[in-house]
Amino acid sequence: KQWYQRRVRALVFAPGKPIKKTVNLTVDSKDGGRWVYPFTAHSTAAEPDDTIVIRASGLHKDSVVGMRLNSLDSSSIPYEAYLEKGSDPDFRVYPPTGQLLPFGTEGTLICVAYKPTLYGKTHNAKLIVQTPTSQWSYVIQGQSPAFSVPVGVTTTPGRLPRPSPGVKKNFIRQNMRIISQKSP
């Protein structure tokens, strides 16, 4: 008979948001022995849940996208929504705090506004919606309005007027005549 019996247990670590904690794993034997193993559980930020593209309606004009989120429980839960540090200042999120409605309801509306101040650049931000137990993240891309070529009629003269080749005008003599006619 073997003096030990090997047991393999699976430990599933799937937190809803990034954490770093030091915990103790305690193993008790039937014979009264106890072993304590300290270890650090560390989860990094997950990949973004989705990418949201907002096309600007014009320079210095708000374009808004809204999404509805629910609590993962059957009760409301407080949340905080913010743009990650380093996000472009042309974005804002509202409301920044509130209650996520329970699972199975229409959800809480969270909006992201994009108000570009210059053309030609894709602006980027990262939206974080965080509750005490979960976290969602979204990559936000703000794009310039679609460019359309102006429609209109342009005209250019077919032929520019040219002075006659043989006639030269003496402007000094002409100005002197005008001055002499005006003097009394």
Short mmCIF file of C-alpha atoms in Angstrom, two decimals:
data_model
loop_
_atom_site.label_atom_id
_atom_site.label_comp_id
_atom_site.label_asym_id
_atom_site.label_seq_id
_atom_site.Cartn_x
_atom_site.Cartn_y
_atom_site.Cartn_z
CA LYS A 1 0.00 0.00 0.00
CA GLN A 2 1.26 3.48 -0.89
CA TRP A 3 1.88 5.76 2.04
CA TYR A 4 0.51 8.73 0.13
CA GLN A 5 -2.29 9.21 -2.26
CA ARG A 6 -1.87 11.80 -4.94
CA ARG A 7 -4.81 14.11 -5.41
CA VAL A 8 -4.99 16.71 -8.10
CA ARG A 9 -7.44 19.50 -7.63
CA ALA A 10 -8.18 22.23 -10.09
CA LEU A 11 -8.17 25.80 -8.91
CA VAL A 12 -10.11 28.10 -11.21
CA PHE A 13 -9.15 31.76 -11.02
CA ALA A 14 -11.44 33.93 -13.14
CA PRO A 15 -11.95 37.36 -11.56
CA GLY A 16 -14.28 39.86 -13.18
CA LYS A 17 -11.68 42.64 -13.06
CA PRO A 18 -7.90 43.04 -12.60
CA ILE A 19 -6.64 42.30 -9.08
CA LYS A 20 -3.44 41.47 -7.23
CA LYS A 21 -3.84 39.78 -3.85
CA THR A 22 -1.66 37.66 -1.62
CA VAL A 23 -3.64 34.76 -0.18
CA ASN A 24 -2.94 31.58 1.76
CA LEU A 25 -3.85 28.16 0.47
CA THR A 26 -4.40 25.89 3.46
CA VAL A 27 -4.34 22.12 3.03
CA ASP A 28 -5.61 19.92 5.89
CA SER A 29 -4.96 16.19 6.03
CA LYS A 30 -7.19 13.56 7.58
CA ASP A 31 -4.42 12.78 10.03
CA GLY A 32 -4.43 16.31 11.46
CA GLY A 33 -1.60 17.81 9.44
CA ARG A 34 -1.94 21.32 8.05
CA TRP A 35 0.13 23.01 5.36
CA VAL A 36 -0.15 26.69 4.51
CA TYR A 37 1.07 27.92 1.15
CA PRO A 38 1.10 31.72 0.61
CA PHE A 39 0.85 32.80 -3.00
CA THR A 40 -0.01 35.90 -4.98
CA ALA A 41 -2.97 35.84 -7.33
CA HIS A 42 -2.54 38.38 -10.07
CA SER A 43 -4.87 39.01 -12.99
CA THR A 44 -4.08 41.60 -15.63
CA ALA A 45 -6.57 43.62 -17.61
CA ALA A 46 -8.54 41.61 -20.13
CA GLU A 47 -8.68 42.36 -23.83
CA PRO A 48 -11.22 45.09 -24.65
CA ASP A 49 -14.80 43.83 -24.91
CA ASP A 50 -15.47 45.72 -28.14
CA THR A 51 -14.43 48.59 -30.40
CA ILE A 52 -16.81 51.51 -30.85
CA VAL A 53 -16.38 53.83 -33.84
CA ILE A 54 -17.88 57.32 -33.70
CA ARG A 55 -17.97 59.33 -36.94
CA ALA A 56 -17.92 63.07 -36.28
CA SER A 57 -20.82 65.14 -37.56
CA GLY A 58 -18.56 68.18 -37.91
CA LEU A 59 -15.82 70.18 -36.31
CA HIS A 60 -16.72 71.37 -32.77
CA LYS A 61 -20.01 69.40 -32.90
CA ASP A 62 -20.93 66.57 -30.53
CA SER A 63 -21.49 63.08 -31.94
CA VAL A 64 -22.85 60.69 -29.31
CA VAL A 65 -23.01 56.90 -29.07
CA GLY A 66 -24.96 55.19 -26.30
CA MET A 67 -24.93 51.63 -25.02
CA ARG A 68 -26.93 49.82 -22.37
CA LEU A 69 -25.26 47.70 -19.70
CA ASN A 70 -26.80 45.46 -17.06
CA SER A 71 -25.66 44.20 -13.70
CA LEU A 72 -24.66 40.53 -13.81
CA ASP A 73 -26.90 39.96 -10.77
CA SER A 74 -30.62 40.16 -10.18
CA SER A 75 -30.13 43.44 -8.32
CA SER A 76 -28.85 46.90 -9.20
CA ILE A 77 -25.17 47.55 -8.58
CA PRO A 78 -23.18 50.84 -8.48
CA TYR A 79 -20.81 51.59 -11.36
CA GLU A 80 -18.17 54.09 -12.34
CA ALA A 81 -17.51 54.94 -16.01
CA TYR A 82 -14.38 56.82 -17.04
CA LEU A 83 -11.89 57.26 -19.86
CA GLU A 84 -8.51 55.70 -19.20
CA LYS A 85 -5.55 58.02 -18.65
CA GLY A 86 -3.99 58.92 -21.99
CA SER A 87 -7.32 59.00 -23.84
CA ASP A 88 -7.88 61.83 -26.29
CA PRO A 89 -9.50 64.90 -24.64
CA ASP A 90 -12.07 65.15 -27.49
CA PHE A 91 -14.11 62.40 -25.75
CA ARG A 92 -16.26 62.47 -22.63
CA VAL A 93 -18.47 59.89 -20.91
CA TYR A 94 -21.73 60.46 -19.09
CA PRO A 95 -23.13 59.73 -16.62
CA PRO A 96 -19.81 58.95 -14.88
CA THR A 97 -21.49 57.14 -11.98
CA GLY A 98 -24.81 55.49 -11.28
CA GLN A 99 -26.56 52.15 -10.84
CA LEU A 100 -26.48 49.35 -13.41
CA LEU A 101 -29.99 47.95 -13.66
CA PRO A 102 -30.49 44.24 -12.88
CA PHE A 103 -29.95 41.47 -15.42
CA GLY A 104 -33.04 40.97 -17.58
CA THR A 105 -34.06 44.65 -17.68
CA GLU A 106 -33.42 47.21 -20.45
CA GLY A 107 -30.13 48.20 -18.81
CA THR A 108 -28.50 51.50 -17.92
CA LEU A 109 -27.68 53.91 -20.75
CA ILE A 110 -24.02 55.03 -20.81
CA CYS A 111 -23.04 57.56 -23.50
CA VAL A 112 -19.74 58.59 -25.06
CA ALA A 113 -19.56 61.98 -26.80
CA TYR A 114 -16.95 62.89 -29.41
CA LYS A 115 -16.32 66.55 -30.28
CA PRO A 116 -13.30 66.87 -32.60
CA THR A 117 -11.29 70.05 -32.70
CA LEU A 118 -9.30 69.24 -35.85
CA TYR A 119 -9.67 67.19 -39.01
CA GLY A 120 -7.51 64.44 -40.44
CA LYS A 121 -6.69 62.47 -37.30
CA THR A 122 -8.31 59.37 -35.83
CA HIS A 123 -8.78 60.07 -32.13
CA ASN A 124 -8.61 57.19 -29.63
CA ALA A 125 -9.81 56.57 -26.12
CA LYS A 126 -10.46 53.62 -23.82
CA LEU A 127 -13.71 53.50 -21.86
CA ILE A 128 -13.75 51.59 -18.57
CA VAL A 129 -17.02 50.70 -16.83
CA GLN A 130 -16.31 49.26 -13.40
CA THR A 131 -18.45 47.79 -10.62
CA PRO A 132 -17.26 46.32 -7.31
CA THR A 133 -17.08 42.85 -8.93
CA SER A 134 -16.76 43.34 -12.71
CA GLN A 135 -15.15 45.50 -15.35
CA TRP A 136 -15.85 46.14 -19.04
CA SER A 137 -13.52 47.99 -21.40
CA TYR A 138 -14.09 49.42 -24.86
CA VAL A 139 -11.73 50.93 -27.43
CA ILE A 140 -13.28 54.14 -28.77
CA GLN A 141 -12.24 55.54 -32.17
CA GLY A 142 -13.34 58.98 -33.30
CA GLN A 143 -13.18 59.54 -37.04
CA SER A 144 -13.38 62.74 -39.05
CA PRO A 145 -16.54 63.31 -41.09
CA ALA A 146 -16.60 61.71 -44.52
CA PHE A 147 -15.13 64.09 -47.07
CA SER A 148 -17.17 64.94 -50.14
CA VAL A 149 -15.91 67.03 -53.01
CA PRO A 150 -17.77 70.34 -53.19
CA VAL A 151 -20.18 70.52 -56.10
CA GLY A 152 -20.34 73.78 -57.98
CA VAL A 153 -19.51 75.52 -61.21
CA THR A 154 -16.13 77.12 -61.58
CA THR A 155 -15.47 79.67 -64.26
CA THR A 156 -12.26 80.86 -65.75
CA PRO A 157 -12.11 83.46 -68.45
CA GLY A 158 -11.50 81.95 -71.84
CA ARG A 159 -9.24 84.80 -72.84
CA LEU A 160 -7.68 87.52 -70.74
CA PRO A 161 -7.93 91.05 -72.15
CA ARG A 162 -4.66 92.28 -73.61
CA PRO A 163 -3.67 95.78 -74.45
CA SER A 164 -3.25 96.56 -78.12
CA PRO A 165 0.33 96.11 -79.18
CA GLY A 166 0.79 99.49 -80.89
CA VAL A 167 -0.85 101.85 -78.41
CA LYS A 168 1.04 102.83 -75.27
CA LYS A 169 -0.61 104.89 -72.58
CA ASN A 170 1.29 107.63 -70.80
CA PHE A 171 -0.22 107.65 -67.29
CA ILE A 172 1.93 110.55 -66.06
CA ARG A 173 0.70 112.87 -68.81
CA GLN A 174 -2.89 111.77 -68.20
CA ASN A 175 -2.60 112.49 -64.43
CA MET A 176 -1.04 115.93 -65.12
CA ARG A 177 -4.01 116.87 -67.36
CA ILE A 178 -6.49 115.86 -64.65
CA ILE A 179 -4.63 117.98 -62.05
CA SER A 180 -4.43 121.02 -64.35
CA GLN A 181 -8.17 120.85 -65.09
CA LYS A 182 -9.03 120.84 -61.40
CA SER A 183 -6.87 123.86 -60.45
CA PRO A 184 -8.57 127.30 -60.70
#
